[in-house]
C-alpha positions as a Markdown table, in Angstrom:
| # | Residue | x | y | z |
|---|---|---|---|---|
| 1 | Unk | 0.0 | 0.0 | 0.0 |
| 2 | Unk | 2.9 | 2.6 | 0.7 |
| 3 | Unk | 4.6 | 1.6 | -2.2 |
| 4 | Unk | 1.6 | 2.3 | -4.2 |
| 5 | Unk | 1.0 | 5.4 | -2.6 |
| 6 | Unk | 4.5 | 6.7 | -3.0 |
| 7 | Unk | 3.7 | 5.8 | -6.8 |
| 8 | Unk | 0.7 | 8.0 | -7.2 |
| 9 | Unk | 2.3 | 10.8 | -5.7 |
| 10 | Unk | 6.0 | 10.6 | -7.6 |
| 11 | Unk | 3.6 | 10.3 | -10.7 |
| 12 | Unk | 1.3 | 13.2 | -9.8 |
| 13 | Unk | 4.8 | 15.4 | -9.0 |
| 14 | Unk | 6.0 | 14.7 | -12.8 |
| 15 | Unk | 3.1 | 15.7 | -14.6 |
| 16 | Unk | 3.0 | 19.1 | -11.9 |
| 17 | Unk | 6.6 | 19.8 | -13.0 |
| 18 | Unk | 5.8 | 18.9 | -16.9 |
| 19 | Unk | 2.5 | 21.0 | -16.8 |
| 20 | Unk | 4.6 | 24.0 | -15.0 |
| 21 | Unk | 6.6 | 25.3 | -18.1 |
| 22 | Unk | 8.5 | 28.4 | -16.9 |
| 23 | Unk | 8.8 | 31.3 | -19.8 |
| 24 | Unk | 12.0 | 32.9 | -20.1 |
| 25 | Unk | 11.7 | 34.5 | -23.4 |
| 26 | Unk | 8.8 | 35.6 | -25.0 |
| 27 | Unk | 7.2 | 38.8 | -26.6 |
| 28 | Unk | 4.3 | 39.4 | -24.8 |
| 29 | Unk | 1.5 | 42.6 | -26.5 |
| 30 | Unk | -0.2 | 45.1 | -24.3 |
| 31 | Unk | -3.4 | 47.4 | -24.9 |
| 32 | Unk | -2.5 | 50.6 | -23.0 |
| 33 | Unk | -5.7 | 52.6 | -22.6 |
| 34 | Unk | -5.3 | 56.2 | -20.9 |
| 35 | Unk | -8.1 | 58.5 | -20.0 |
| 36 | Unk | -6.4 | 61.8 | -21.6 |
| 37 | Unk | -9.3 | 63.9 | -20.8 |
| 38 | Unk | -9.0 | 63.3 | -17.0 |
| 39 | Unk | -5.6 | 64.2 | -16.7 |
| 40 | Unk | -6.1 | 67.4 | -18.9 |
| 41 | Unk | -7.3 | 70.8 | -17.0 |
| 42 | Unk | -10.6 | 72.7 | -17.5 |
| 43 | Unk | -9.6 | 75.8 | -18.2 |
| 44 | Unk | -11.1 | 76.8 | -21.8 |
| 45 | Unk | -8.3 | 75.8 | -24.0 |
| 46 | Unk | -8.3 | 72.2 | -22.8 |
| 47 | Unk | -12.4 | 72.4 | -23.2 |
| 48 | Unk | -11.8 | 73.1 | -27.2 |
| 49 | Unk | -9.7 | 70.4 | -27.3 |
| 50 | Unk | -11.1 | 67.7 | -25.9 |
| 51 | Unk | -14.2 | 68.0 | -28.4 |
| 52 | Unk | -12.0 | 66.9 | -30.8 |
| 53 | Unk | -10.3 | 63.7 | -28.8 |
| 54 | Unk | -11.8 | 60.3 | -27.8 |
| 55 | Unk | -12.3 | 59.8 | -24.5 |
| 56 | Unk | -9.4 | 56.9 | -24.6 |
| 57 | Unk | -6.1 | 57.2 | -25.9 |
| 58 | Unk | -5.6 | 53.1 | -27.0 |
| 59 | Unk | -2.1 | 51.8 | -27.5 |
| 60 | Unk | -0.4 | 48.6 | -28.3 |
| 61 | Unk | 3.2 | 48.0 | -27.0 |
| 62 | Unk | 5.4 | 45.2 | -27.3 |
| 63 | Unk | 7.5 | 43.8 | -24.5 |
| 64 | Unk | 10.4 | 41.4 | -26.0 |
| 65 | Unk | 12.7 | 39.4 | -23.6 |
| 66 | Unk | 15.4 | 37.0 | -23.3 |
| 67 | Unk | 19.1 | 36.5 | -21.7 |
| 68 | Unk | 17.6 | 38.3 | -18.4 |
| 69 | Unk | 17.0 | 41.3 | -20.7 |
| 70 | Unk | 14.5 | 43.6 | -22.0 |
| 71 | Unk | 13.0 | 46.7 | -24.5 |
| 72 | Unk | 9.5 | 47.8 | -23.8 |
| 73 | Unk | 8.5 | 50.0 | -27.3 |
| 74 | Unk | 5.9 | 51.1 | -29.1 |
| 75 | Unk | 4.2 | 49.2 | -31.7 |
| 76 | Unk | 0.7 | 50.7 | -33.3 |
| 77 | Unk | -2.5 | 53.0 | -32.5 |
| 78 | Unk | -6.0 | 51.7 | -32.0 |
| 79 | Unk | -8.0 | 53.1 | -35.1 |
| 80 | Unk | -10.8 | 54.3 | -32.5 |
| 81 | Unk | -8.0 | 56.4 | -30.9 |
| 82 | Unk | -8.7 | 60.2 | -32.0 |
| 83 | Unk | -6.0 | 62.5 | -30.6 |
| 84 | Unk | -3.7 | 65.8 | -31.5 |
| 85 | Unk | -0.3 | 64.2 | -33.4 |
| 86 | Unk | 1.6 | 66.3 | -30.1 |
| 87 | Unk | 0.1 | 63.6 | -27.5 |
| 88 | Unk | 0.9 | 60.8 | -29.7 |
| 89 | Unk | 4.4 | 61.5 | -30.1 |
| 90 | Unk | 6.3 | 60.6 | -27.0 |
| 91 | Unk | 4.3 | 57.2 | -27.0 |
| 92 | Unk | 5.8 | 56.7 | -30.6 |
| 93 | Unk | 9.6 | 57.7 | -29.4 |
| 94 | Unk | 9.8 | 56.3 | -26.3 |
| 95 | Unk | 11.5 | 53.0 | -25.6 |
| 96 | Unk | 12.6 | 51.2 | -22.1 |
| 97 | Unk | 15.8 | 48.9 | -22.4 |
| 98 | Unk | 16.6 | 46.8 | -19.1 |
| 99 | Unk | 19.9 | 44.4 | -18.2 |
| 100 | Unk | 18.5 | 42.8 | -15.6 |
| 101 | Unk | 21.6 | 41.0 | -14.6 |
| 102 | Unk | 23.7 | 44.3 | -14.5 |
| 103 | Unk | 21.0 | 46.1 | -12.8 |
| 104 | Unk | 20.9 | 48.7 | -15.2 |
| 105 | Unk | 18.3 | 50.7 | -18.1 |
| 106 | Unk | 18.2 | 53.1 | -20.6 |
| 107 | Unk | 15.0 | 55.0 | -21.6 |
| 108 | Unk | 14.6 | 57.0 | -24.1 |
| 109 | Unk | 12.2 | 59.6 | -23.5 |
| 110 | Unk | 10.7 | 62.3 | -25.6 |
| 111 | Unk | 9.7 | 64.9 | -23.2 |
| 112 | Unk | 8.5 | 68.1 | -24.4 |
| 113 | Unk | 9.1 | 67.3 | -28.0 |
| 114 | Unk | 13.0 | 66.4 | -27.3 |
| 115 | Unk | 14.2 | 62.6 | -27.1 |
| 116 | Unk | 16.7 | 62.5 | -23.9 |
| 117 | Unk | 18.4 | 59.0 | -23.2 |
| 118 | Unk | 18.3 | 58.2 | -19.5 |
| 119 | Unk | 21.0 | 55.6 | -18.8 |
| 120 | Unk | 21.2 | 54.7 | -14.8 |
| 121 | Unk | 20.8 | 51.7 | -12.8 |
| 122 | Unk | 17.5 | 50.1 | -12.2 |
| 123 | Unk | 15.2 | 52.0 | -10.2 |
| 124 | Unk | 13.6 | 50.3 | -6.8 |
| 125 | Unk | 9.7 | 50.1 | -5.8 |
| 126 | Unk | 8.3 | 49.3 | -3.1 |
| 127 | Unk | 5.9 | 46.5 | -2.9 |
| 128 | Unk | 3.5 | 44.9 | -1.1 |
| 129 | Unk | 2.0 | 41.3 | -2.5 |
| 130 | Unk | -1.6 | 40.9 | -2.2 |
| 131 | Unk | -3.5 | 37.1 | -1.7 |
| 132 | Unk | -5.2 | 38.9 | -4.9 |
| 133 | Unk | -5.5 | 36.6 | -8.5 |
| 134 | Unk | -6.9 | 37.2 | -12.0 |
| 135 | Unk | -6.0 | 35.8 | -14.6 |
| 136 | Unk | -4.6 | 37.5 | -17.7 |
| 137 | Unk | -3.5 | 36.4 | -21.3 |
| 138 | Unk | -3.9 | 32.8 | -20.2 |
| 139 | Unk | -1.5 | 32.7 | -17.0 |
| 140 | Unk | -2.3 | 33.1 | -13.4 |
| 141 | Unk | -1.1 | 36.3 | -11.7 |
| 142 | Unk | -1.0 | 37.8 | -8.4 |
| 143 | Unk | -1.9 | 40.9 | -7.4 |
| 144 | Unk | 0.8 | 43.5 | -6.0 |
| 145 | Unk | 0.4 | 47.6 | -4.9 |
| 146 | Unk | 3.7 | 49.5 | -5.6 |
| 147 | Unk | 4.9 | 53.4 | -4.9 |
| 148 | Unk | 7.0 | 55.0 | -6.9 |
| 149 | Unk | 8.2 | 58.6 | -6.9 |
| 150 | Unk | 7.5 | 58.9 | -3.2 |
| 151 | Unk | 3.8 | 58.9 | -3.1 |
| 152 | Unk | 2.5 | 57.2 | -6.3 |
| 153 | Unk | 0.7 | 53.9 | -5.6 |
| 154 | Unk | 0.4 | 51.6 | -9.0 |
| 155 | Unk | -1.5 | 48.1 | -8.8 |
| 156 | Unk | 0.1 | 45.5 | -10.7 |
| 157 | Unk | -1.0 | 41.9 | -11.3 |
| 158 | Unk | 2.2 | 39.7 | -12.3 |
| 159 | Unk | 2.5 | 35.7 | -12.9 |
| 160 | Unk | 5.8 | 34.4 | -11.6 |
| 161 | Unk | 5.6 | 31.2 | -14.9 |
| 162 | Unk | 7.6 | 33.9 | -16.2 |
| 163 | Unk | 10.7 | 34.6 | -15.1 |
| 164 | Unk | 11.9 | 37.8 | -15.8 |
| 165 | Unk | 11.4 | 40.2 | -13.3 |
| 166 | Unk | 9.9 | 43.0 | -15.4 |
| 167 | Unk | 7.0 | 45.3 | -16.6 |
| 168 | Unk | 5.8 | 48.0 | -19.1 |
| 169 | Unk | 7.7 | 51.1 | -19.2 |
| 170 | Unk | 10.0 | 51.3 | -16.0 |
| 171 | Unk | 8.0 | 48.9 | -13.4 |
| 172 | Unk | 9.8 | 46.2 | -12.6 |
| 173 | Unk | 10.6 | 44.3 | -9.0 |
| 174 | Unk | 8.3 | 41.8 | -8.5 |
| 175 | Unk | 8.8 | 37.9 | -8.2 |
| 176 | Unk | 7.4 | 37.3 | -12.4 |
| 177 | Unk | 6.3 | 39.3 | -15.2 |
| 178 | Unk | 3.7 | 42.1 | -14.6 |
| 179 | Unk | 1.0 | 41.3 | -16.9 |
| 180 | Unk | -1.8 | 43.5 | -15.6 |
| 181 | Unk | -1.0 | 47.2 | -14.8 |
| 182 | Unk | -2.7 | 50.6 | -13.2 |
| 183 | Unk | -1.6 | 53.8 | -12.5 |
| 184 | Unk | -4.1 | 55.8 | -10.8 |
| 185 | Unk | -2.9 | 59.2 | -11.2 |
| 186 | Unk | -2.3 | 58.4 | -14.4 |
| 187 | Unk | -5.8 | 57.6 | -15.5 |
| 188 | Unk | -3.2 | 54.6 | -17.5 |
| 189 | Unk | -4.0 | 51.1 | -17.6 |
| 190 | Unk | -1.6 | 48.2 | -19.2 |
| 191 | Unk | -3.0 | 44.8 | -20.3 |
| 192 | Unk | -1.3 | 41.6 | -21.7 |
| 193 | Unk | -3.6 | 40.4 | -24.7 |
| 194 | Unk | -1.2 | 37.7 | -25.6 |
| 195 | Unk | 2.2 | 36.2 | -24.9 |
| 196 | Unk | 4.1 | 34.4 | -27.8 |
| 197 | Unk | 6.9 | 32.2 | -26.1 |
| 198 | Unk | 7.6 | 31.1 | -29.9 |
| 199 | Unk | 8.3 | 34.8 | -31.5 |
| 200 | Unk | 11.3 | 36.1 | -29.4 |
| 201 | Unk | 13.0 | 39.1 | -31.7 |
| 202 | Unk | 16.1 | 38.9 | -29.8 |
| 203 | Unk | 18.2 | 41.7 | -32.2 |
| 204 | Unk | 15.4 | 44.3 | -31.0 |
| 205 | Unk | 16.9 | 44.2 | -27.5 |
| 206 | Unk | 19.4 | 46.7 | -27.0 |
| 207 | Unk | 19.8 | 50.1 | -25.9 |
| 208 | Unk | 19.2 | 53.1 | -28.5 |
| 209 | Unk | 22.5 | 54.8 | -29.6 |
| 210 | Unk | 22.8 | 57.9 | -28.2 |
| 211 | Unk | 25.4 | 60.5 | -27.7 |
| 212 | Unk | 24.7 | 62.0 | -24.9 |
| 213 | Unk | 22.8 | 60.1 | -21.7 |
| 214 | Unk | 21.2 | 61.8 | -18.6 |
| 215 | Unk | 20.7 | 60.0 | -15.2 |
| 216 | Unk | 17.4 | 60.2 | -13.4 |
| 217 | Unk | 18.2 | 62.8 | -10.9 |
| 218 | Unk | 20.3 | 65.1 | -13.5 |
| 219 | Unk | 17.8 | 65.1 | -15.9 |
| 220 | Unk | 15.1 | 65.3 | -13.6 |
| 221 | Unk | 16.8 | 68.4 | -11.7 |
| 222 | Unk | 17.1 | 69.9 | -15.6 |
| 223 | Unk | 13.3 | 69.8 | -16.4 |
| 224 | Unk | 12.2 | 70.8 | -13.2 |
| 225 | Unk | 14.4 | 73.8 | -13.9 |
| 226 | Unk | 12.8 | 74.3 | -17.4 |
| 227 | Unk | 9.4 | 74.1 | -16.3 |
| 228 | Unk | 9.4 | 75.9 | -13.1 |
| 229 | Unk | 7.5 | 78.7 | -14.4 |
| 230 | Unk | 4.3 | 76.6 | -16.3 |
| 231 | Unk | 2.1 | 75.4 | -13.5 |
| 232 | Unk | 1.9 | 78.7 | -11.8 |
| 233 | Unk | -1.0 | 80.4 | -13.1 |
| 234 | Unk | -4.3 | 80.9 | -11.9 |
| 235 | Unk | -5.8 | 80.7 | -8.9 |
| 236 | Unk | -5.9 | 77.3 | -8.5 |
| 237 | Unk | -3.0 | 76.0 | -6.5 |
| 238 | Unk | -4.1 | 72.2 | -6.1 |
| 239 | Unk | -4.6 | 71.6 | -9.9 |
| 240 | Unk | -1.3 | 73.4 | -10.9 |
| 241 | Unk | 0.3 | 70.8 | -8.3 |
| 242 | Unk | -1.8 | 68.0 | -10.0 |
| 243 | Unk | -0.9 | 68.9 | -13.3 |
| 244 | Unk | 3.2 | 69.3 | -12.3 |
| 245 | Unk | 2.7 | 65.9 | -10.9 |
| 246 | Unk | 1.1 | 63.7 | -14.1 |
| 247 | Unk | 3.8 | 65.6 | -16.3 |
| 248 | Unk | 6.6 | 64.5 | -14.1 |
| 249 | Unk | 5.1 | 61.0 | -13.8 |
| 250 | Unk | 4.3 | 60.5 | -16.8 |
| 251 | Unk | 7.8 | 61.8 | -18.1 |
| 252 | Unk | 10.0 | 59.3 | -15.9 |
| 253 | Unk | 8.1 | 56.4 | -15.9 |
C-alpha cells in the first residue's frame, strides 16, 4: 500500500513539473488605454480640445525578452484612438531597455518634444504582495500595490511562470512578469492580450544609440528647472500641483 501510494504521488509530481513550463523568453502585446481627458485641465483651452479627442487614448506595446533582458516600445494606434499628433508623439519615441543581470536601463524619453536618453541603474519600488489573483492572457497572476516617486501607488498583477522580473515602461521588482498594470494618477491602464513564447525578436533588444545620456536625478533636476514657471498660473494651486505631478510621472516612468 505505501509503495503504491508513493507511486501516485512521484507520478502526480511529474506531470506538476511537466505542466509548469517556466517562460524565459517571450514577446508578450499590451493594450494601453489612458483617459487623456481626465488628466487634462478645464480651463477653456483644454475644453476646445477635448471636443476633438476620444475619450481613450488606445495603445499597443510590445514587451520582448530574453538572456535576463528587456525593450519595452511602441508598436501601433488603435483606429478608435482620436487625438492631436503632439500627445501621440512621446508614445511613438519612447523605448525602455533593461539588463536585468547588470542592474541597469536606458529610456529614451521624448519629453517636451526632445528625445533625452536616461542611462542609470534600475530603479527600486516598493511592494507589497496581495492574496489577490486574476488571470490575464492565459496565465495566473497575483496581485501586488507598488509606490514610486514617493507617493504614487500603481497596482500591478504579475505571474511568476515567467521569469523575468519585469514590466511596461520602467516597473519592474516583483517575483514574475507584470501582466496587468494601473496607474491611478495616471488615469493609465496596461493589459497583456497575448504572450508568444515562440516569437522572441532577440536583435530588438538593445539600448538606442545615443550621444549623450542623462541619469534620473540630473535630468530630472534639468526639467524641473525648465518648467518651473508653467504650473503657476491661476488661482488654482491644487490643480497646478496635479498637473506638475502627471507631467513629471508620466515623463519618468
Amino acid at each position: 500500500m505505501k509503495k503504491l501510494l508513493f507511486y501516485i504521488t512521484a507520478v502526480l509530481f511529474a506531470h506538476t513539473v511537466v505542466a509548469q513550463q517556466f517562460v524565459d523568453s517571450a514577446t508578450i502585446e499590451y493594450e494601453v488605454n489612458t483617459n487623456v481627458k481626465k488628466t487634462m485641465s478645464n480651463d477653456s483651452w483644454n475644453d476646445s480640445m477635448k471636443e476633438n479627442m476620444s475619450d481613450l487614448k488606445t495603445s499597443y506595446f510590445v514587451y520582448t525578452f530574453a538572456d535576463n533582458k528587456s525593450i519595452f516600445k511602441f508598436d501601433r494606434w488603435s483606429p478608435k484612438t482620436k487625438m492631436p499628433k503632439y500627445q501621440k508623439e512621446s508614445d511613438e519615441e519612447s523605448s525602455w531597455y533593461f539588463d536585468f543581470t547588470q542592474g541597469t536601463m536606458q529610456m529614451q524619453k521624448q519629453i517636451v518634444g526632445t528625445n533625452f536618453v536616461i542611462a542609470d541603474s534600475i530603479p527600486k519600488i516598493q511592494w507589497k504582495i496581495t492574496n489577490e489573483n486574476r488571470e490575464i492572457a492565459g496565465y495566473n497572476c497575483r496581485k501586488a500595490v507598488g509606490k514610486i516617486m514617493d507617493d504614487v501607488y500603481i497596482f500591478a498583477f504579475y505571474s511568476d511562470d515567467i521569469t523575468i522580473s519585469g514590466g511596461p515602461c520602467s516597473i519592474n521588482g516583483l517575483p514574475g512578469m507584470i501582466l496587468g498594470l494601473t496607474i491611478p494618477q495616471l488615469y493609465t491602464s496596461y493589459i497583456a492580450t497575448k504572450v508568444d513564447v515562440s516569437n522572441t525578436a532577440k536583435t530588438e533588444i538593445k539600448p538606442v544609440s545615443a550621444k549623450k545620456t542623462y541619469d534620473l536625478i540630473g535630468l530630472k533636476t534639468l526639467i524641473e528647472e525648465r518648467t518651473k514657471d508653467w504650473y503657476s498660473y491661476g488661482d488654482d494651486k491644487e490643480e497646478n500641483k496635479r498637473q506638475k505631478n502627471i507631467f513629471l510621472l508620466s515623463s519618468f516612468l
